[in-house]
Short mmCIF file of C-alpha atoms in Angstrom, two decimals:
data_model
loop_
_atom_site.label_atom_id
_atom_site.label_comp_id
_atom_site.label_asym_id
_atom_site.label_seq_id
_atom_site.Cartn_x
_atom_site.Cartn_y
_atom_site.Cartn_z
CA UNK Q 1 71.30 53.63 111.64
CA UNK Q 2 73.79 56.72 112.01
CA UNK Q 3 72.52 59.89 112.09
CA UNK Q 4 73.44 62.78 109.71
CA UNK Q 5 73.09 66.25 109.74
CA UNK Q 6 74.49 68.92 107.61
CA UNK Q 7 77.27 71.52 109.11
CA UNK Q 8 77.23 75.38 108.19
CA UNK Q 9 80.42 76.31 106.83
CA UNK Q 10 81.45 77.89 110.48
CA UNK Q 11 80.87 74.63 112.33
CA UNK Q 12 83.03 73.09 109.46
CA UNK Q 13 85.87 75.20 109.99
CA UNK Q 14 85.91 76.62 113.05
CA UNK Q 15 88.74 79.42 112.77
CA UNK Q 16 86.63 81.29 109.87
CA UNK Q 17 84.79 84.13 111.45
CA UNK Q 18 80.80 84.15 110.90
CA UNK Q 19 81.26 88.14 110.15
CA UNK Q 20 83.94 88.20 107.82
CA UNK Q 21 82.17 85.27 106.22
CA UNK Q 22 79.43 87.39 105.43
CA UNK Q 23 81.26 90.57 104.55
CA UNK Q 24 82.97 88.77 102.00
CA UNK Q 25 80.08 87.26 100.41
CA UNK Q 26 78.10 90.37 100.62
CA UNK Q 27 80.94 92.48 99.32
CA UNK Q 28 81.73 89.69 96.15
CA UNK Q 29 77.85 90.50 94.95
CA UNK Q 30 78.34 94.26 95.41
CA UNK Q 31 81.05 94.67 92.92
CA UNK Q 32 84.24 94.78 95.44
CA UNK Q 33 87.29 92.60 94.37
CA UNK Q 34 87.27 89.47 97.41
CA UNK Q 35 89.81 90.00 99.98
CA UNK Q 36 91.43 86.50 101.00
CA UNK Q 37 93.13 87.05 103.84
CA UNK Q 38 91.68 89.63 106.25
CA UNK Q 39 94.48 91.72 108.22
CA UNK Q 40 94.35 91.36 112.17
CA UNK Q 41 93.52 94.65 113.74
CA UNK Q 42 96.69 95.40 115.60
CA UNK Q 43 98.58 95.27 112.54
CA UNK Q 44 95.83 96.93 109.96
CA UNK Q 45 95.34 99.40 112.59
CA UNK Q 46 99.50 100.28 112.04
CA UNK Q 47 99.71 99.94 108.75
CA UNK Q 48 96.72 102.36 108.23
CA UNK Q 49 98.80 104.94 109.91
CA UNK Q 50 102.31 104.26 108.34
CA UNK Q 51 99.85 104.74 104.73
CA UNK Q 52 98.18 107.97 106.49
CA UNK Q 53 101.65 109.48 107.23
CA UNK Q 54 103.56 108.75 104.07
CA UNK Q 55 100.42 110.47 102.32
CA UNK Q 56 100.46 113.38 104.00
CA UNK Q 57 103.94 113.52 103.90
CA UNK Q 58 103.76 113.17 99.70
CA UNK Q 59 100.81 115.67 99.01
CA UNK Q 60 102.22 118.39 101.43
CA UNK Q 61 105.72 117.48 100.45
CA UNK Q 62 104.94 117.70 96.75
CA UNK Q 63 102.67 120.47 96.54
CA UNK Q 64 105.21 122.99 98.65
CA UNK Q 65 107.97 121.71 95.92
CA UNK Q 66 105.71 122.59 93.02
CA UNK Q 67 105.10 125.82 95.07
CA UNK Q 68 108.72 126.75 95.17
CA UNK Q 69 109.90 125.37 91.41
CA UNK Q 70 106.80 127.73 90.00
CA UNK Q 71 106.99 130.64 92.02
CA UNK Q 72 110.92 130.85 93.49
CA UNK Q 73 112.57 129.84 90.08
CA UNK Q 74 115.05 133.32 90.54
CA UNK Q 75 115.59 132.26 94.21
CA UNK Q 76 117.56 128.73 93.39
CA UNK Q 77 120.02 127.40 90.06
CA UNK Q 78 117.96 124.76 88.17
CA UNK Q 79 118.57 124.14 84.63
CA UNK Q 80 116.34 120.59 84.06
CA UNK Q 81 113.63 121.53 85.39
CA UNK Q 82 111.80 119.13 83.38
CA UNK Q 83 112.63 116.18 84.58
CA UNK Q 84 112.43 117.72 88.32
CA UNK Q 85 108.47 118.55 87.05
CA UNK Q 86 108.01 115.31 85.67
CA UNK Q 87 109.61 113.02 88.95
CA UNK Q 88 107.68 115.70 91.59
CA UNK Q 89 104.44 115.38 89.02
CA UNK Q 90 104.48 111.65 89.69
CA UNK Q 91 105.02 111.78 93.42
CA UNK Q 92 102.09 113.88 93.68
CA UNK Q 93 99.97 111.64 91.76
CA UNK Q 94 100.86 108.27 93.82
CA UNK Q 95 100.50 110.01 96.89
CA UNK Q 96 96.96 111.11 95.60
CA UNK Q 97 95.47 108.18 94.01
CA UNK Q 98 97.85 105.07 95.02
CA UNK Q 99 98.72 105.80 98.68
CA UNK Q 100 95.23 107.13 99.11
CA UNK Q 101 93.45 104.08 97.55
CA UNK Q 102 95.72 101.61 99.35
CA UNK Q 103 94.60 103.32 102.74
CA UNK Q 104 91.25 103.40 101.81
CA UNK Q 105 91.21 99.20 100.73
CA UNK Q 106 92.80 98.98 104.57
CA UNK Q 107 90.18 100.84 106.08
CA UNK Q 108 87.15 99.20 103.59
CA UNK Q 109 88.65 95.77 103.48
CA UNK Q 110 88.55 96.14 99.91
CA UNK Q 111 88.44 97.75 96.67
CA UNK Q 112 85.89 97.88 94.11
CA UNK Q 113 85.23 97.64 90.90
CA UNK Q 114 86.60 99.95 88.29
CA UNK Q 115 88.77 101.79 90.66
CA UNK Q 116 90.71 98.44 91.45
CA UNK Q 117 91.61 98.43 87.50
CA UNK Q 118 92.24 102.26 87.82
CA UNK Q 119 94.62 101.89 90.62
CA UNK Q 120 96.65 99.00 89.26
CA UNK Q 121 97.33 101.27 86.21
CA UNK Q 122 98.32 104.10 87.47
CA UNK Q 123 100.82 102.69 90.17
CA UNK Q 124 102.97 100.88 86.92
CA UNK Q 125 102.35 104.16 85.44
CA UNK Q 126 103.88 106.26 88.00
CA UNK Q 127 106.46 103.95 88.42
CA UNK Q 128 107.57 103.70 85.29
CA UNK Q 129 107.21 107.59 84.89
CA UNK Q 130 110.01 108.36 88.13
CA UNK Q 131 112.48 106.43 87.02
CA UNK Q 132 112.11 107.72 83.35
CA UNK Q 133 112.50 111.21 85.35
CA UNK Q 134 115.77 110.58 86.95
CA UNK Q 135 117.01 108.82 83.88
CA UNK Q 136 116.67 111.89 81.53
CA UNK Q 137 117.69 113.86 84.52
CA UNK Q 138 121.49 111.93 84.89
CA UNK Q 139 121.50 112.02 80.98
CA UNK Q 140 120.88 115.60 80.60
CA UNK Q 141 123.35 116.48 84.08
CA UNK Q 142 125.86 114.45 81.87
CA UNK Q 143 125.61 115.77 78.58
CA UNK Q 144 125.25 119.43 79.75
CA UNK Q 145 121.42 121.93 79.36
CA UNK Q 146 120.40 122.47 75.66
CA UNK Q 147 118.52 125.04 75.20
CA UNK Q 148 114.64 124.81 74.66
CA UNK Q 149 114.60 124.91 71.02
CA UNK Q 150 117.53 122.71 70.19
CA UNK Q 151 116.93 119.35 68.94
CA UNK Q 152 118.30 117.41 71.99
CA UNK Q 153 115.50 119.16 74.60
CA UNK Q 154 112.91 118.14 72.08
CA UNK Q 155 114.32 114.60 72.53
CA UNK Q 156 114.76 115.30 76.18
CA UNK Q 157 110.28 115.75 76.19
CA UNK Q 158 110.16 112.92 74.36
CA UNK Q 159 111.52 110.82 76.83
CA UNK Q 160 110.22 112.09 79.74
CA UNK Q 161 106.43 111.93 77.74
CA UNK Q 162 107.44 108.06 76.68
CA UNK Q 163 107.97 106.91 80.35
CA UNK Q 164 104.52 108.13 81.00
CA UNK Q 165 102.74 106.76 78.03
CA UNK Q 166 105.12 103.21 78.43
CA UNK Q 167 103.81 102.64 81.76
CA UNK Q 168 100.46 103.80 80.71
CA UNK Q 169 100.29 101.09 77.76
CA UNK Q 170 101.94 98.19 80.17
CA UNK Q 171 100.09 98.89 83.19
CA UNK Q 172 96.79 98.87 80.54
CA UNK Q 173 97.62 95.18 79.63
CA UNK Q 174 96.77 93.25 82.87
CA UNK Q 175 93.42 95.33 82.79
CA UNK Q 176 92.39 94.43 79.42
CA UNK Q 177 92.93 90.63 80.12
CA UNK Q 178 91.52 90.76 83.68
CA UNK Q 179 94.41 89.43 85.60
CA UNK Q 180 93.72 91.80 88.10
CA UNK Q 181 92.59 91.11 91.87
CA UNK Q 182 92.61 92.84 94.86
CA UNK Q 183 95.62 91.54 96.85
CA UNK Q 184 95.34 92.32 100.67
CA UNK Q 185 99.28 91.92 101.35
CA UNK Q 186 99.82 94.28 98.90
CA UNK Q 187 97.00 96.68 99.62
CA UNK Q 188 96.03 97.20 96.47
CA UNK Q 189 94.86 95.54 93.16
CA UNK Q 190 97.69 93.53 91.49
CA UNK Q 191 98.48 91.17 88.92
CA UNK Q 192 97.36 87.79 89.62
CA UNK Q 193 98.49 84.99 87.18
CA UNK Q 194 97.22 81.70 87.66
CA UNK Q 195 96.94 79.37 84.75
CA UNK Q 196 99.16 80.36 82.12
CA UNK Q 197 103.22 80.75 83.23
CA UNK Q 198 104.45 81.59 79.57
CA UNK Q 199 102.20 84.90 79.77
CA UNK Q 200 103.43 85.97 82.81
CA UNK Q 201 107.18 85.67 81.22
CA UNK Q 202 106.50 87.49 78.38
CA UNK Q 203 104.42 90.13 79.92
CA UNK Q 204 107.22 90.87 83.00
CA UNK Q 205 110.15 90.30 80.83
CA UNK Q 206 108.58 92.60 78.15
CA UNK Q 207 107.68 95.65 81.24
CA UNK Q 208 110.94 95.19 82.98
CA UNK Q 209 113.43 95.47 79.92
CA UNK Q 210 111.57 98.29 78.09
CA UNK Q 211 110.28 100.05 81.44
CA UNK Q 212 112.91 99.60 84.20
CA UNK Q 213 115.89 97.74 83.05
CA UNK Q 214 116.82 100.37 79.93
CA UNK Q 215 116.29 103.58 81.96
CA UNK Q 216 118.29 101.59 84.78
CA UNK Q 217 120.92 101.17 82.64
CA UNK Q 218 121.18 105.11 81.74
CA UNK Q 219 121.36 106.25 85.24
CA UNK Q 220 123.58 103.61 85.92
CA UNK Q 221 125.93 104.55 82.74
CA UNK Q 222 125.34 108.61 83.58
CA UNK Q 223 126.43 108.22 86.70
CA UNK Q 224 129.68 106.43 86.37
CA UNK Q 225 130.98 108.78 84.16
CA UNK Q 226 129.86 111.94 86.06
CA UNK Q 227 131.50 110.42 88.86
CA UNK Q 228 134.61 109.86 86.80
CA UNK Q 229 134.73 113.60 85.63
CA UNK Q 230 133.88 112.76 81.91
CA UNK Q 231 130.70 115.33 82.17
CA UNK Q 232 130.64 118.34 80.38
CA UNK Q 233 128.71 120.69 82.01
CA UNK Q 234 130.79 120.47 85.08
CA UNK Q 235 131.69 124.01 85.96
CA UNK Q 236 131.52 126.61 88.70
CA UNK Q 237 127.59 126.78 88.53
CA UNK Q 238 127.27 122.74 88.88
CA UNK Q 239 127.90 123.12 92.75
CA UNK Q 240 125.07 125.61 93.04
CA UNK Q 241 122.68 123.67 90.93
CA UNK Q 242 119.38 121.46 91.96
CA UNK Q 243 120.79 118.98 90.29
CA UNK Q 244 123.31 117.79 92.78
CA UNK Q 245 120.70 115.94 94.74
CA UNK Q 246 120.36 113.69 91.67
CA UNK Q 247 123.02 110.76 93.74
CA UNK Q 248 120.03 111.02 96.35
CA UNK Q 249 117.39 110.90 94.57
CA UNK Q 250 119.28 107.62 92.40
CA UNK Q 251 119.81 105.79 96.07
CA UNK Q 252 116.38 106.64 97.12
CA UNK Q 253 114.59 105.41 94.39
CA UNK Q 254 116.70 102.06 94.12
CA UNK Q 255 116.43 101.53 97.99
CA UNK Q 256 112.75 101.80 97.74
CA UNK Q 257 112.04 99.77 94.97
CA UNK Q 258 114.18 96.69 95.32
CA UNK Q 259 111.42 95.02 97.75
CA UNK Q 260 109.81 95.05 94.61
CA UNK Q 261 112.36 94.01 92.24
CA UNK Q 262 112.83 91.13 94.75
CA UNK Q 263 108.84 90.24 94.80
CA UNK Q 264 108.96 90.27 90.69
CA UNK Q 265 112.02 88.17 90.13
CA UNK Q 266 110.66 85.26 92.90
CA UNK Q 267 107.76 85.60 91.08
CA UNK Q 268 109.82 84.35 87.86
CA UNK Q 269 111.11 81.41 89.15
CA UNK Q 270 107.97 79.85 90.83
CA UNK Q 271 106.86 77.41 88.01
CA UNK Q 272 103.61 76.74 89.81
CA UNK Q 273 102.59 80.55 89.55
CA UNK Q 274 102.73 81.50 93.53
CA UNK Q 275 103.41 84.70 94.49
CA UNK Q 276 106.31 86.22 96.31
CA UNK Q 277 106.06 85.43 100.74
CA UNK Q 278 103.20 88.06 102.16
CA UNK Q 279 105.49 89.86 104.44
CA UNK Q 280 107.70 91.10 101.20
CA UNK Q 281 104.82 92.38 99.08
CA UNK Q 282 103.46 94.33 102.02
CA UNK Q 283 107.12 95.44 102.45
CA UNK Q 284 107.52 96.43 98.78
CA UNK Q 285 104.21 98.67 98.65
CA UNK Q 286 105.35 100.63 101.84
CA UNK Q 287 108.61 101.06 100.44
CA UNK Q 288 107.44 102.42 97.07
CA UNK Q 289 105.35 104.96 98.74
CA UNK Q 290 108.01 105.60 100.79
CA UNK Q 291 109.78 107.33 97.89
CA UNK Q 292 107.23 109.73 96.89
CA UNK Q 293 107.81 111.31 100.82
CA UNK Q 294 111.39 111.34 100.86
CA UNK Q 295 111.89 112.94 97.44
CA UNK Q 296 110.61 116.69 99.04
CA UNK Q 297 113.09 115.72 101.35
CA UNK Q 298 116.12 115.15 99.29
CA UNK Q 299 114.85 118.69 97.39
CA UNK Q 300 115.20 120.02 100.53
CA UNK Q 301 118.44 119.17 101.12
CA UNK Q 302 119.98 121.81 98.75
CA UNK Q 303 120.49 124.79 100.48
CA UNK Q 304 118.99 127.36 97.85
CA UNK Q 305 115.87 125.71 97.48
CA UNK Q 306 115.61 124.93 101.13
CA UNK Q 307 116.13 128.96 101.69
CA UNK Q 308 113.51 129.37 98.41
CA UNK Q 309 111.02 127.15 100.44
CA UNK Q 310 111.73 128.99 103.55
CA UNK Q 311 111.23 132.23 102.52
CA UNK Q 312 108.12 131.38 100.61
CA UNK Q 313 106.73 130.66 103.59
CA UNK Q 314 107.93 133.21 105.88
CA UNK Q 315 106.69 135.89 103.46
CA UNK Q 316 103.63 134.50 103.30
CA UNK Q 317 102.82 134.35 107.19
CA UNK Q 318 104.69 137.58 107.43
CA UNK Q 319 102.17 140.34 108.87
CA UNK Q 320 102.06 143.99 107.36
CA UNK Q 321 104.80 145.47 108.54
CA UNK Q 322 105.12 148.68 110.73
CA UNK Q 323 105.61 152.07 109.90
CA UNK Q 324 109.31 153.01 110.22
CA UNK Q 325 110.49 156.77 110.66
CA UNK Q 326 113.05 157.05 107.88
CA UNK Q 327 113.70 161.03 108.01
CA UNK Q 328 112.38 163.84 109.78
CA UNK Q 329 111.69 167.39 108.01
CA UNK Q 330 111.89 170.92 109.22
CA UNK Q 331 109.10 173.37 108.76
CA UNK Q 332 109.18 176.77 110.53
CA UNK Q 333 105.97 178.67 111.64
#
């Protein structure tokens, strides 16, 4: 007569931790998204500070550039400044919410319930929203600075408010139909498809052309023909302008992102709905956050602003200064 006896699950399979057994369980009642693959600690231990540095790098960053665009405008040539606002708005807001949330789910193991839906939102959104920015930035450095009350900057407003509310509306979709899970190579929630492959063609096809592909397309067309002279506000202000960084900021944002582009487009052609390799979705969220450091950067690459920046500070640490003897008068007794 053979003898049976039941197994716990960590008997059963012996590399699954007891702990993170019961962390997950305990965390799946309490309203956080399940993690599936827990991080070993050397590596979530150096990931948390590459997140920690390009955060602080993206707040300070951003904030000193809104600090010298609002309050040094005389010191330094810009004439769009509103897609500069709108591309340093959206930096600031990643490194706030996204960057922050993605180090928090490293250092929680998690995210919860409705911030994971909140996150995944606003990182489309933001997305969505900078390369919007640099597209009406290499249309407008082509076409030449209307002023504020002409037709074309109305359009110009337009734009730069339809990239926001776009990537607002797409990144809203995956909410609404819950395809969104907490992804732990990632670092953040994400869209998770897994039974229906016709959705998930529509639904990237449908973000990418209307999102990324058409404003790709305008920087891509801008750019050509600035570079081929056919731009007609080139003249002897262009060199001192903000604007010239706009090549950077173009090489920056397409380095960056193309982890991601990669991660979308294997996406596409897996059939059986797996996701891009581990190593390249990790790889395409530090990259993108990457971008909303180096922009400040590439701002302070121009020499006016950099000396606008520089003297902002400077006169702000500057102490009272001393008296001076200027002139000396004569009075007889």
């Amino acid at each position: 007569m053979e003898e049976t006896s039941e197994r716990a699950p960590e008997e059963e399979f012996p590399e699954l931790d007891r702990h993170a057994i019961e962390v997950a369980v305990s965390e799946w009642f309490n309203g956080t998204v399940f993690m599936e693959r827990p991080w070993p600690e050397a590596e979530r231990w150096l990931l948390v500070a590459v997140l920690g540095l390009e955060m602080i790098m993206g707040v300070v960053g951003n904030c000193l550039v809104l600090l010298v665009k609002v309050m040094c405008r005389g010191q330094f040539y810009c004439r769009y400044w509103l897609p500069f606002f709108s591309l340093t708005m959206s930096d600031l807001g990643c490194s706030l919410l996204i960057i922050s949330g993605s180090l928090l789910a490293m250092l929680t193991r998690g995210q919860r319930s409705p911030w994971c839906e909140v996150v995944s939102l606003l990182k489309f959104a933001f997305i969505t929203s900078s390369i919007g920015s640099i597209a009406v930035l290499c249309v407008q450095q082509l076409i030449g600075m209307a002023s504020t009350r002409s037709p074309l900057f109305v359009v110009m407003v337009a734009a730069c408010l339809a990239s926001w509310v776009t990537g607002v509306v797409f990144g809203s979709v995956p909410v609404v139909y819950a395809w969104i899970r907490y992804d732990p190579a990632e670092m953040l929630c994400a869209v998770f498809w897994e039974n229906s492959y016709s959705d998930m063609l529509v639904y990237i096809l449908c973000a990418f052309s209307i999102c990324v592909f058409l404003p790709f397309l305008l920087i891509v067309f801008c750019s050509l023909l600035s570079a081929t002279g056919c731009c007609s506000s080139c003249n002897s202000d262009h060199e001192a302008d903000l604007s010239t960084v706009s090549p950077l900021l173009v090489a920056s944002y397409m380095l960056c992102y193309t982890p991601f582009v990669a991660s979308e487009l294997i996406l596409l052609g897996m059939m059986d709905l797996s996701p891009a390799p581990d190593w390249l979705r990790t790889l395409s969220s530090v990259m993108s956050y990457l971008d909303c450091s180096l922009n400040p950067l590439i701002y302070c690459s121009h020499q006016n602003f950099r000396e606008a920046g520089l003297a902002l500070l400077w006169t702000r640490r500057k102490p009272l200064a001393e008296p001076v003897l200027t002139s000396i008068t004569r009075h007889d007794v």
